[in-house]
Short mmCIF file of C-alpha atoms and ligand atoms in Angstrom, two decimals:
data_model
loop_
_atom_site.label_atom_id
_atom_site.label_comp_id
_atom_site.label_asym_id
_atom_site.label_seq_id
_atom_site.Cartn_x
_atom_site.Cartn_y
_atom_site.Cartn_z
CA UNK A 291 -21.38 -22.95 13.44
CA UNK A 292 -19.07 -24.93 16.05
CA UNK A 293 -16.26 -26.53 14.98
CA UNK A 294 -13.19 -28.05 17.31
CA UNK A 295 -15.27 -25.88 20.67
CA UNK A 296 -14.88 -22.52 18.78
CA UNK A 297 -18.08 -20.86 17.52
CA UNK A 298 -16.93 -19.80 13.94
CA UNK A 299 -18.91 -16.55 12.74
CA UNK A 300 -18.48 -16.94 8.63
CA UNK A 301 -18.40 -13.85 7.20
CA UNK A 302 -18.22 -11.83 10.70
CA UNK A 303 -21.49 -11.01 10.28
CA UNK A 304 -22.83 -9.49 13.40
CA UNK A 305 -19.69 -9.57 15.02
CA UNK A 306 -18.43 -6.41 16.52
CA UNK A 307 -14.53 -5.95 16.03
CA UNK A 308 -13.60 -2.42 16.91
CA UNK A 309 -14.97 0.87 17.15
CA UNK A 310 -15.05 3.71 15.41
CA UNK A 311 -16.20 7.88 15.38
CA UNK A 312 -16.19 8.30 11.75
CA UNK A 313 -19.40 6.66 10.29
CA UNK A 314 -22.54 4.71 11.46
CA UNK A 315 -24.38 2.35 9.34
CA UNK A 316 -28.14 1.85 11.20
CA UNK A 317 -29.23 -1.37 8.96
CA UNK A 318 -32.69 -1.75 10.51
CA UNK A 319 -34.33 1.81 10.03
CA UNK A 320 -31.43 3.22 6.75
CA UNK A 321 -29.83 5.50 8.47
CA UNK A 322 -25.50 6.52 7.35
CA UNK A 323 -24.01 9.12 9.70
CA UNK A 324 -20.51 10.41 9.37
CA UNK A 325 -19.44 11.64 12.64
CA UNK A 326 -23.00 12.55 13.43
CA UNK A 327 -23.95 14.14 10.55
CA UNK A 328 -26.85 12.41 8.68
CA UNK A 329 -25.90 11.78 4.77
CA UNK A 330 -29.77 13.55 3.93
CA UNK A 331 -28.55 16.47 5.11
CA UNK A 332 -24.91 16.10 3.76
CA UNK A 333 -25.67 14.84 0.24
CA UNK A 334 -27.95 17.89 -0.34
CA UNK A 335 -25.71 20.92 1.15
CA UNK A 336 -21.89 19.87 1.61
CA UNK A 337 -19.53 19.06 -1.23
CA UNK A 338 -16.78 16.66 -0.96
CA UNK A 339 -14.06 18.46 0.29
CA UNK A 340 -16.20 19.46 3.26
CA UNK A 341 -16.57 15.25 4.04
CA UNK A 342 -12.82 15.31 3.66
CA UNK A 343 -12.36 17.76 6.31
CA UNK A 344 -15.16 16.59 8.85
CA UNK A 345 -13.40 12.87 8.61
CA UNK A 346 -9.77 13.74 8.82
CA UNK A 347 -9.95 16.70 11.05
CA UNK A 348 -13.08 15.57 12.73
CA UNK A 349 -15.10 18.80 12.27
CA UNK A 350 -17.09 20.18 9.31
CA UNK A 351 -14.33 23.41 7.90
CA UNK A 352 -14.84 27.17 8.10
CA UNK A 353 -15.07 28.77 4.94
CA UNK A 354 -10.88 29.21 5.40
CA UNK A 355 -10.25 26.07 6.38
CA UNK A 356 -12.66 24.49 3.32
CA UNK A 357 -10.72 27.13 0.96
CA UNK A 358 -7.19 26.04 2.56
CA UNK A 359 -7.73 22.04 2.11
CA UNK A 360 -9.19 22.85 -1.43
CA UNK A 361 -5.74 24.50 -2.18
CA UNK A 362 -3.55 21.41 -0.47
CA UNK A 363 -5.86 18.99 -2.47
CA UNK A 364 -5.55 20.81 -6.02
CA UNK A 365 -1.28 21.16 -5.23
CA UNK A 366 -0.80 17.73 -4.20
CA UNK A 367 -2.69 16.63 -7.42
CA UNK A 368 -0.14 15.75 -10.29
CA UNK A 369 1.41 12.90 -10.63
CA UNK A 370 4.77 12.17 -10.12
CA UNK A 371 5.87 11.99 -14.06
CA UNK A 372 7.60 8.50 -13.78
CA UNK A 373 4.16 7.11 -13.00
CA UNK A 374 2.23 8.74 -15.81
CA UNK A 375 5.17 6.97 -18.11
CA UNK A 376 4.39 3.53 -16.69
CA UNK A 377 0.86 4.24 -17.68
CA UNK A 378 1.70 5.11 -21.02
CA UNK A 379 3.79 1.48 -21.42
CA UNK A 380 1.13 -0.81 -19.91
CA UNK A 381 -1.30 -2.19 -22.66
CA UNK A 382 -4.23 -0.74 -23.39
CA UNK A 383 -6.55 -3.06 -22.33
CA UNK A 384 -5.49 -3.30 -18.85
CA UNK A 385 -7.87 -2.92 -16.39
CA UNK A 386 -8.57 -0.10 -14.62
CA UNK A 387 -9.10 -1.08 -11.30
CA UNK A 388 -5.45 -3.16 -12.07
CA UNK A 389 -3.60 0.26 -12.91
CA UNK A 390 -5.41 2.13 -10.01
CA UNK A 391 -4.46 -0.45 -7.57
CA UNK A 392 -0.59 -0.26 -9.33
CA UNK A 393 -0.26 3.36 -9.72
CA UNK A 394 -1.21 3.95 -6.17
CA UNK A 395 0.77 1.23 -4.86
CA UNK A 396 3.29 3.16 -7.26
CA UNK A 397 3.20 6.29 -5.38
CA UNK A 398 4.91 4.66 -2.45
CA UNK A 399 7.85 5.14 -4.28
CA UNK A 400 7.87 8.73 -4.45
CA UNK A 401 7.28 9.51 -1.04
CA UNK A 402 9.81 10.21 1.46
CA UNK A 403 11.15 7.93 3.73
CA UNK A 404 12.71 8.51 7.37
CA UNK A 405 16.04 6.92 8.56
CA UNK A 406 14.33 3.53 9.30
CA UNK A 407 13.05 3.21 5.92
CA UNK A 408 8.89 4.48 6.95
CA UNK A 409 6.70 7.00 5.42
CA UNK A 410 5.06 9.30 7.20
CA UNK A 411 1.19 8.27 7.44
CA UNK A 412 -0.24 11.76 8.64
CA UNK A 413 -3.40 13.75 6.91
CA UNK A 414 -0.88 15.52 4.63
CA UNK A 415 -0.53 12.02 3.13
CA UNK A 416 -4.01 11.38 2.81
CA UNK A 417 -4.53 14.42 1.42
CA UNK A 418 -1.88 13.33 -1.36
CA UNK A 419 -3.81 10.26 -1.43
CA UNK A 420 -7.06 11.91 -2.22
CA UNK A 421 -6.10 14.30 -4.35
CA UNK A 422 -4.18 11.54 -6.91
CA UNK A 423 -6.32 9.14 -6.89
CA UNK A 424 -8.97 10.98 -9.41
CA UNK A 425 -5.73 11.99 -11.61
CA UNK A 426 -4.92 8.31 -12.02
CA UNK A 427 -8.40 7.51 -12.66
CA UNK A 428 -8.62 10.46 -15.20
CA UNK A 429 -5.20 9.78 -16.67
CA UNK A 430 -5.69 6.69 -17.30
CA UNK A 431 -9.04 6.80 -19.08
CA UNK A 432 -7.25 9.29 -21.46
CA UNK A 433 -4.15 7.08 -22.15
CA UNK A 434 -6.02 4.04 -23.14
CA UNK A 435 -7.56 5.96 -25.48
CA UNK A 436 -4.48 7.42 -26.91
CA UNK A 437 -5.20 10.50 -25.36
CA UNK A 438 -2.47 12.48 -23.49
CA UNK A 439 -3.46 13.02 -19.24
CA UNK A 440 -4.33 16.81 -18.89
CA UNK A 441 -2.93 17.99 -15.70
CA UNK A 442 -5.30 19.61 -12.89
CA UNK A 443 -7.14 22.95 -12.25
CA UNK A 444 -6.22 24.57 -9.00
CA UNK A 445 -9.39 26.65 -9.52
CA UNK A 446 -12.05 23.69 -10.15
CA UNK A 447 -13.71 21.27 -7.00
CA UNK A 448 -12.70 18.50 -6.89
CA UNK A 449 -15.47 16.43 -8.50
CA UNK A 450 -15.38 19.14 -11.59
CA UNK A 451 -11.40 18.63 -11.68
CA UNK A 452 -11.86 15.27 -11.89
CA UNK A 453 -14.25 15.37 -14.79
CA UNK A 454 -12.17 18.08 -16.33
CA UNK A 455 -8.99 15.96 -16.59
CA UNK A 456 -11.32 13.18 -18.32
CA UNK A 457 -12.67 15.22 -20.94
CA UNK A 458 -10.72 18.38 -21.49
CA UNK A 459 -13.97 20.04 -20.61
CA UNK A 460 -15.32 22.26 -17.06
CA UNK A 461 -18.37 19.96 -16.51
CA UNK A 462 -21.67 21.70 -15.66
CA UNK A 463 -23.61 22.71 -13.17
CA UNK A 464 -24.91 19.46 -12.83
CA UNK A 465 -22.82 17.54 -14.30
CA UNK A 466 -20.17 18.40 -11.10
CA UNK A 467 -23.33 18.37 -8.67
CA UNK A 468 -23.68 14.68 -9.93
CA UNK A 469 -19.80 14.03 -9.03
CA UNK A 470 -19.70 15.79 -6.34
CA UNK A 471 -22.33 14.33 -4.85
CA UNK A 472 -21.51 10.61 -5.67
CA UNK A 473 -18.66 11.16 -4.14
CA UNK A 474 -19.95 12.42 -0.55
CA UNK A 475 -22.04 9.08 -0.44
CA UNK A 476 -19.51 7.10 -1.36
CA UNK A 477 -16.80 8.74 0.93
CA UNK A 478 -17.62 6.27 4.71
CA UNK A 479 -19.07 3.37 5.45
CA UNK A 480 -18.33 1.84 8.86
CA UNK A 481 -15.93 -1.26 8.59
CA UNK A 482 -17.12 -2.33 4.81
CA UNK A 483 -15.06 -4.88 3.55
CA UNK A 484 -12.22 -2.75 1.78
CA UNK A 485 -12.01 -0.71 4.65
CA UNK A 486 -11.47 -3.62 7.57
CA UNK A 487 -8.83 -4.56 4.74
CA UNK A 488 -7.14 -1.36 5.06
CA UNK A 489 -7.68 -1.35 8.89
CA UNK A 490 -6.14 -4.94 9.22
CA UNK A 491 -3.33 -3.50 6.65
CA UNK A 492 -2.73 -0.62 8.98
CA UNK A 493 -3.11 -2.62 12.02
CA UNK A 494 0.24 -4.32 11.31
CA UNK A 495 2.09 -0.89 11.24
CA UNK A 496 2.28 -0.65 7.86
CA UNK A 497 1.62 3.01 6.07
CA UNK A 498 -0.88 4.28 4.14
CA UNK A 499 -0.14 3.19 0.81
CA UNK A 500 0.27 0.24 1.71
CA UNK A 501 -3.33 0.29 3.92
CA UNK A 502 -4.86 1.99 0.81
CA UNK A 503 -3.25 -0.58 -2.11
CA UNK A 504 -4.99 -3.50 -0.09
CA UNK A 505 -8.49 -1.77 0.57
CA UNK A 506 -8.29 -0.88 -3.56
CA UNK A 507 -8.14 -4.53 -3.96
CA UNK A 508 -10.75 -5.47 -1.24
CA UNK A 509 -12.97 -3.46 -3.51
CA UNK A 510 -11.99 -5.20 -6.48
CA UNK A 511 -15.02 -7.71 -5.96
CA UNK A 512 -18.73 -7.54 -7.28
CA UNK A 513 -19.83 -8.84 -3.82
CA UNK A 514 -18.36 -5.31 -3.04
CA UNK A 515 -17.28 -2.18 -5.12
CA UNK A 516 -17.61 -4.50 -8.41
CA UNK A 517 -20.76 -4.41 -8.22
CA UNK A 518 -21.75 -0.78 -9.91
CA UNK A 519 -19.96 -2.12 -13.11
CA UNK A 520 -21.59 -5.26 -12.71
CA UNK A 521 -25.01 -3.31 -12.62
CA UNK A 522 -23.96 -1.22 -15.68
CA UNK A 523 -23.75 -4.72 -17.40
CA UNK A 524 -27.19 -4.77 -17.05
CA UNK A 525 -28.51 -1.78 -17.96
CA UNK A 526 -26.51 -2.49 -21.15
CA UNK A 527 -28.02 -6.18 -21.29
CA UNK A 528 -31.54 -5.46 -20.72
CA UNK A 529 -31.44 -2.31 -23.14
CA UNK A 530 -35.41 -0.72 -22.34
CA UNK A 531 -37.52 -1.13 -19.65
CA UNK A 532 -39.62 -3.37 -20.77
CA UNK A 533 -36.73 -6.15 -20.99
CA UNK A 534 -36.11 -6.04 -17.51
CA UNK A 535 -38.84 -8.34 -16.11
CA UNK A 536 -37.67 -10.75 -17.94
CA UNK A 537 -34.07 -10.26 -16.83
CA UNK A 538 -34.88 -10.76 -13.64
CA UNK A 539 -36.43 -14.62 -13.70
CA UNK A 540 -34.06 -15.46 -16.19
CA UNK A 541 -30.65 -14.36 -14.05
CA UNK A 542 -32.37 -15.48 -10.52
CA UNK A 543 -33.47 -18.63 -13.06
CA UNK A 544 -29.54 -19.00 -13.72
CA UNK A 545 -28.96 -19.09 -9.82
CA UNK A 546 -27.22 -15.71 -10.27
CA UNK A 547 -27.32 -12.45 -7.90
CA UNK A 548 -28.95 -9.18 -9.37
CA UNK A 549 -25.94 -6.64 -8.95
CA UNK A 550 -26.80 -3.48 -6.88
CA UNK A 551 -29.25 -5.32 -4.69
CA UNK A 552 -29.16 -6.57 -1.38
CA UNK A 553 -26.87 -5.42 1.75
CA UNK A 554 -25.01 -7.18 4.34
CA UNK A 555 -26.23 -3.96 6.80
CA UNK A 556 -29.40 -2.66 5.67
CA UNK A 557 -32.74 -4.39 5.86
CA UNK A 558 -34.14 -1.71 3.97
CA UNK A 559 -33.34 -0.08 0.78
CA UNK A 560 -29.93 1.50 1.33
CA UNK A 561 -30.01 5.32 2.16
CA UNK A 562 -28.10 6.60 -0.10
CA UNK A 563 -29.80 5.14 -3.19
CA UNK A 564 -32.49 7.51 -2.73
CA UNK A 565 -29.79 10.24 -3.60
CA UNK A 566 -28.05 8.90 -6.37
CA UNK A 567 -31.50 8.18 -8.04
CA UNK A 568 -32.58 11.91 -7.65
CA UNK A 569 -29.26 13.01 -9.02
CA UNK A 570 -29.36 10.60 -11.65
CA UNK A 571 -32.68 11.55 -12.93
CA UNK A 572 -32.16 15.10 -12.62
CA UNK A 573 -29.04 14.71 -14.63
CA UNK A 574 -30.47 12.15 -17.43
CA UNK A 575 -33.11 14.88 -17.50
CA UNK A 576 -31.36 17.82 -18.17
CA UNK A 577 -29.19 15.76 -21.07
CA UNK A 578 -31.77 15.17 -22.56
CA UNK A 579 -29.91 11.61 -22.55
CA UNK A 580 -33.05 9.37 -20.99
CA UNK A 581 -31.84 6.00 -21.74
CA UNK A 582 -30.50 4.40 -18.56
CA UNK A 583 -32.19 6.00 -15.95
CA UNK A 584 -35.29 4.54 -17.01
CA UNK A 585 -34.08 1.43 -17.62
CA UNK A 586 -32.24 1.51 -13.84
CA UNK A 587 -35.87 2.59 -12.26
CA UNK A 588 -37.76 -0.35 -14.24
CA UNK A 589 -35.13 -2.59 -13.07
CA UNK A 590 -34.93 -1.92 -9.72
CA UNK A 591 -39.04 -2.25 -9.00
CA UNK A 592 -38.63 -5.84 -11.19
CA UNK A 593 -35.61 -6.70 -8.84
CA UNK A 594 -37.58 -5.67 -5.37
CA UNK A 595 -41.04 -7.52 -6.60
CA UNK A 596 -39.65 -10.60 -7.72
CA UNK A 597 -36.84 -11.14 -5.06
CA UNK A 598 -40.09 -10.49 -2.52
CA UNK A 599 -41.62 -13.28 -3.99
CA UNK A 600 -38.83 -15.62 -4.64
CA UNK A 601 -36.88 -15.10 -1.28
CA UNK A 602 -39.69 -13.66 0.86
CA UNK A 603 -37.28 -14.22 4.19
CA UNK A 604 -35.12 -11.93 2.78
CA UNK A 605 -35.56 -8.29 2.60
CA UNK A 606 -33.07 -7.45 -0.66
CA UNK A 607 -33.21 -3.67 -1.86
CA UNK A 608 -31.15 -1.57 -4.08
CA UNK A 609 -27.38 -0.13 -2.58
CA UNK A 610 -25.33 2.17 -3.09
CA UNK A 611 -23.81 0.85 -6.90
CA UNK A 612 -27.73 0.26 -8.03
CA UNK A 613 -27.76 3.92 -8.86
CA UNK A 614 -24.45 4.70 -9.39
CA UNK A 615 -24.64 2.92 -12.64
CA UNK A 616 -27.01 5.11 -14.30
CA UNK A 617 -25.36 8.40 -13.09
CA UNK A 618 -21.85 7.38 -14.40
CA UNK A 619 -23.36 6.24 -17.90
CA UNK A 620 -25.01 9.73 -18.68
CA UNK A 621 -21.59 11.33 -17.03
CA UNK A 622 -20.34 9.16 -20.29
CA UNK A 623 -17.85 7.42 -18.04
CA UNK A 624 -17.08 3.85 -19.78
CA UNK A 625 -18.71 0.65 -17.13
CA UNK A 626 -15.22 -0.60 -15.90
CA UNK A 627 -14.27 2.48 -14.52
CA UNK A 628 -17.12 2.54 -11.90
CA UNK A 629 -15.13 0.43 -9.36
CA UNK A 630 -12.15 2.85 -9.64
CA UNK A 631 -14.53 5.75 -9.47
CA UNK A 632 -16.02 4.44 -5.84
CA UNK A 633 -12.42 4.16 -4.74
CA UNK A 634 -11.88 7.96 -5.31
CA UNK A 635 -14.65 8.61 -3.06
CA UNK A 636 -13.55 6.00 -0.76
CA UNK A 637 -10.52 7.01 -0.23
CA UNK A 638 -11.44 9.51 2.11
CA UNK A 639 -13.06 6.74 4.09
CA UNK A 640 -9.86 4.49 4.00
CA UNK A 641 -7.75 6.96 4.49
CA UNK A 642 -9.62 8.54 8.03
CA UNK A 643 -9.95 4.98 8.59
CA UNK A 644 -6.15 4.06 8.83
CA UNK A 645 -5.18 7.10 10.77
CA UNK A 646 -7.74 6.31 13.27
CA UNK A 647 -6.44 2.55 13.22
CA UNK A 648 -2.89 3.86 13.76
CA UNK A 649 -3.40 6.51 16.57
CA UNK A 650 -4.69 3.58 19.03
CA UNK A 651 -3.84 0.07 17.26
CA UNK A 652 -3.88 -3.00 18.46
CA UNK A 653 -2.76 -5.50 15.74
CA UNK A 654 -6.08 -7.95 14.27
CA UNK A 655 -5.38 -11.21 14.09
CA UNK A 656 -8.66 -13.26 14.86
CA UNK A 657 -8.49 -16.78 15.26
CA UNK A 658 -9.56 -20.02 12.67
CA UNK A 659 -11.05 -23.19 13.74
CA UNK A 660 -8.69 -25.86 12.17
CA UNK A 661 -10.83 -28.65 10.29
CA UNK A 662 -7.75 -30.20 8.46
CA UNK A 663 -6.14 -33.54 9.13
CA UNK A 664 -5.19 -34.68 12.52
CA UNK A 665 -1.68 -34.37 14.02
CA UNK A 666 -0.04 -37.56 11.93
CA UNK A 667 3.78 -38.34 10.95
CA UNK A 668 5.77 -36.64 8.57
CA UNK A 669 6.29 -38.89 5.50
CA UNK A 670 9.77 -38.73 3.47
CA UNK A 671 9.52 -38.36 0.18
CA UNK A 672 10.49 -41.64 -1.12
CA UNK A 673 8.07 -43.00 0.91
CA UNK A 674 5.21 -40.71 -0.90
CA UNK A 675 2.69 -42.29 -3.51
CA UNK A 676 1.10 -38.94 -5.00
CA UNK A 677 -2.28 -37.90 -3.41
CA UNK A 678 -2.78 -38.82 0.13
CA UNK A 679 -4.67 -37.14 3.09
CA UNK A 680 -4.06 -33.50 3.05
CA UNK A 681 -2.67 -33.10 -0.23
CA UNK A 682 -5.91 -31.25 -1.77
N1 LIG B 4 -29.80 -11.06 -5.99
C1 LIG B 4 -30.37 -12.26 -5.73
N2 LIG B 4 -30.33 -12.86 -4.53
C2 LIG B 4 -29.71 -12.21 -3.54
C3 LIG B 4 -29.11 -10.96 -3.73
C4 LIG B 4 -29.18 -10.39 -5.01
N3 LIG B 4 -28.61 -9.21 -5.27
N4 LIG B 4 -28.57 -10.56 -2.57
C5 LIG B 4 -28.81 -11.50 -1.68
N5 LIG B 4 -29.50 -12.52 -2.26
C6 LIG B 4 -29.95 -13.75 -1.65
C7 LIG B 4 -28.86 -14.81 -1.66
O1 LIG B 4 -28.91 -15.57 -2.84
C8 LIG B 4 -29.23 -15.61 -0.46
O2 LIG B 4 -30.33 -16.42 -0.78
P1 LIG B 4 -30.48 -17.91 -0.17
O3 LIG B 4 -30.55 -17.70 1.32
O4 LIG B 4 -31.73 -18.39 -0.78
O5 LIG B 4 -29.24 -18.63 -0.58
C9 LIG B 4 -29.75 -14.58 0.51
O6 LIG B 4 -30.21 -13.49 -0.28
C10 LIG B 4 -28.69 -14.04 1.46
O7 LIG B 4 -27.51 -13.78 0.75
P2 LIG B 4 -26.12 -13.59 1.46
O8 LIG B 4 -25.06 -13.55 0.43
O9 LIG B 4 -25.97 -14.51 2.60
O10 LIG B 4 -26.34 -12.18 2.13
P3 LIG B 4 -25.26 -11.13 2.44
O11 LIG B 4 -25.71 -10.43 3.63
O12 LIG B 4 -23.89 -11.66 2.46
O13 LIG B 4 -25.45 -10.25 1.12
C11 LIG B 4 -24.44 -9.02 -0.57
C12 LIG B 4 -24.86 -9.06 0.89
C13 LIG B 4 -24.15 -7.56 -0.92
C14 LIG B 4 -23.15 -9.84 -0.73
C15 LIG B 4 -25.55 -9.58 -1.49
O14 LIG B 4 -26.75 -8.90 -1.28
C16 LIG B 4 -25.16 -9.53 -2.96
O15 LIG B 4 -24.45 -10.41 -3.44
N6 LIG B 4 -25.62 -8.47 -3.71
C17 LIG B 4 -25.25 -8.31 -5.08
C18 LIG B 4 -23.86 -7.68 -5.19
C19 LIG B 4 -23.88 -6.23 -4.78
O16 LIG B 4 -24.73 -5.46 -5.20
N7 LIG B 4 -22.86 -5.85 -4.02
C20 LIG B 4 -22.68 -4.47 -3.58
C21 LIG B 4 -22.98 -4.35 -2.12
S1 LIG B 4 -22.97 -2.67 -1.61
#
């Protein structure tokens, strides 16, 4: 669109606005890379801390260096005990994505400061980062349910830890494989929407918290992280496979989007559903627990066939939250955590993200094509009679 002789790119779609070495979305043929490194081969054979590593240091770790940034990751973990007390005064019912994006905002406050009033953003403070934001996640699930926050193995992953500190329980096998492996997918994704946040956050010379406390609520959205809760919703509405034809017409029917399909990027189905369905079913298999997965897999051929036939131009596929649903429901994680739950993968992301923005920045500030009223003179306020040109 043109407007006032500026082309105006809604939505910067297509638009290139910097450049980056940590991840490459390839829309067209489904391909994710982080720093080279195709996700098929990471999903299967490195664990998160690994992804951590290879995007903040640029490398995949030696076994020392994996074993070292395990034991930074598991120290830095607690929570500074101020913060777990505003937890325990907020109301139950609050949100979770609202106490994430508060607690971590929170955390600000506990970290040092130099003499012009700036904290250090440096890996060490990712790392904090990182390694906290699964114990607020964790935390609060337990305090909302009048549960006391159990504080964090040094000896567990980081995936397991975080399931630990939910349930007072080492996961198993696959139970942690499941985590973990959610949470390599979920750890890059080019300049997503949360992550330009942070970038644009970061690009002003502001820190890290403050980067990461505006990418948490970037994410907020169901055009965006929302949208695995959103899909849960589903699963939960449609109930067996059989219902979930005829959820289809009737939410396209009600003009609204089916959550977990369609990408901005990828013109095919997004690359990293395939992995979260095989860990999903593999999981829901070995629990014995086969409600949602089915329910997810009916749903998701229903979704593709009809939005074929109702919006042929289109080419709409399951992402990344289609399949995140059913994993976190047989991980018995409650639907309105699953936004908070991408942010602890995320963060990695984010976090790699800001640095990068901050070792060569150049501040973003694009430009808006004005459409308001025309230059006109002020009017005192006597002289007003309520609603007049402008005042929308
Ligand atoms: N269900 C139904 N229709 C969808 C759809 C979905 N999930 N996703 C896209 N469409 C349709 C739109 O209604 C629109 O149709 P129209 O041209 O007839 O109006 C068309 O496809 C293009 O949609 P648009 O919003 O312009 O595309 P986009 O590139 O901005 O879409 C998303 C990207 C993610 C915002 C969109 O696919 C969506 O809303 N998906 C559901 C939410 C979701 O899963 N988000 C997580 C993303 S990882």
């Amino acid at each position: 669109m043109s407007t006032t002789g500026l082309v105006v790119d809604r939505g910067l779609e297509g638009v290139v606005v910097g450049s980056t070495d940590l991840s490459n979305v390839e829309g067209q043929v489904g391909r994710l890379t982080y720093r080279g490194y195709d996700i098929d081969d990471l999903a299967p054979n490195a664990c998160f801390e690994e992804i951590v590593s290879l995007l903040l240091y640029g490398h995949l770790p030696s076994a020392d260096e994996l074993e070292s940034l395990k034991r930074e990751l598991a120290s830095r973990a607690s929570l500074p005990e101020p913060l777990v007390a505003a937890m325990q005064n907020v109301p139950k019912t609050a949100w979770p994505m609202d106490v994430l994006r508060t607690i971590v905002s929170g955390l600000a406050l506990f970290s040092p400061v130099n003499n012009k009033g700036e904290h250090v953003s440096d890996v060490h403070t990712a790392i904090e980062l990182i390694a906290k934001m699964t114990t607020i996640v964790a935390a609060w699930d337990r305090i909302r349910r009048g549960l006391d926050p159990i504080e964090p193995r040094a000896d567990l992953s980081h995936a397991a830890n975080f399931l630990y500190m939910r349930s007072g329980k080492v996961p198993t096998e696959i139970e942690e494989d499941a985590m973990d492996t959610y949470f390599v997918l979920l750890a890059d994704h080019s300049y997503n929407a949360s992550t330009f946040s942070a970038r644009v956050t970061a690009s002003t010379r502001a820190d890290l918290y403050a980067a990461v406390t505006a990418a948490i609520a970037t994410l907020t959205g169901d055009l965006h992280g929302g949208a695995a809760s959103a899909s849960y919703n589903n699963l939960v509405a449609i109930g067996s496979p059989e219902k979930a034809e005829k959820f289809v017409r009737d939410e396209l029917a009600k003009g609204n989007r089916i959550m977990g399909m369609g990408h901005r990027e990828y013109r095919v189905r997004d690359p990293r559903a395939k992995h979260l369905e095989a860990i999903a079913k593999r999981l829901s298999e070995q629990r014995g627990d086969t409600k949602w997965y089915p329910i997810a897999r009916e749903l998701e051929n229903q979704s593709q066939r009809i939005l074929a036939e109702e919006k042929p131009d289109r080419k709409i596929y399951a992402n990344v939250d289609f399949y995140s649903a059913p994993l976190m429901a047989d991980l018995g994680i409650p639907g309105d955590e699953y936004t908070c739950i991408f942010a602890c993968g995320r963060i990695a992301g984010w976090a790699a993200h800001v640095l990068e923005q901050l070792h060569d920045n150049r501040l973003i500030r694009p430009q808006a094509a004005y459409v308001g009223p025309p230059p006109g003179p002020f009017v005192p306020i006597d002289q007003r009679s309520g609603a007049t040109v402008g005042s929308a």
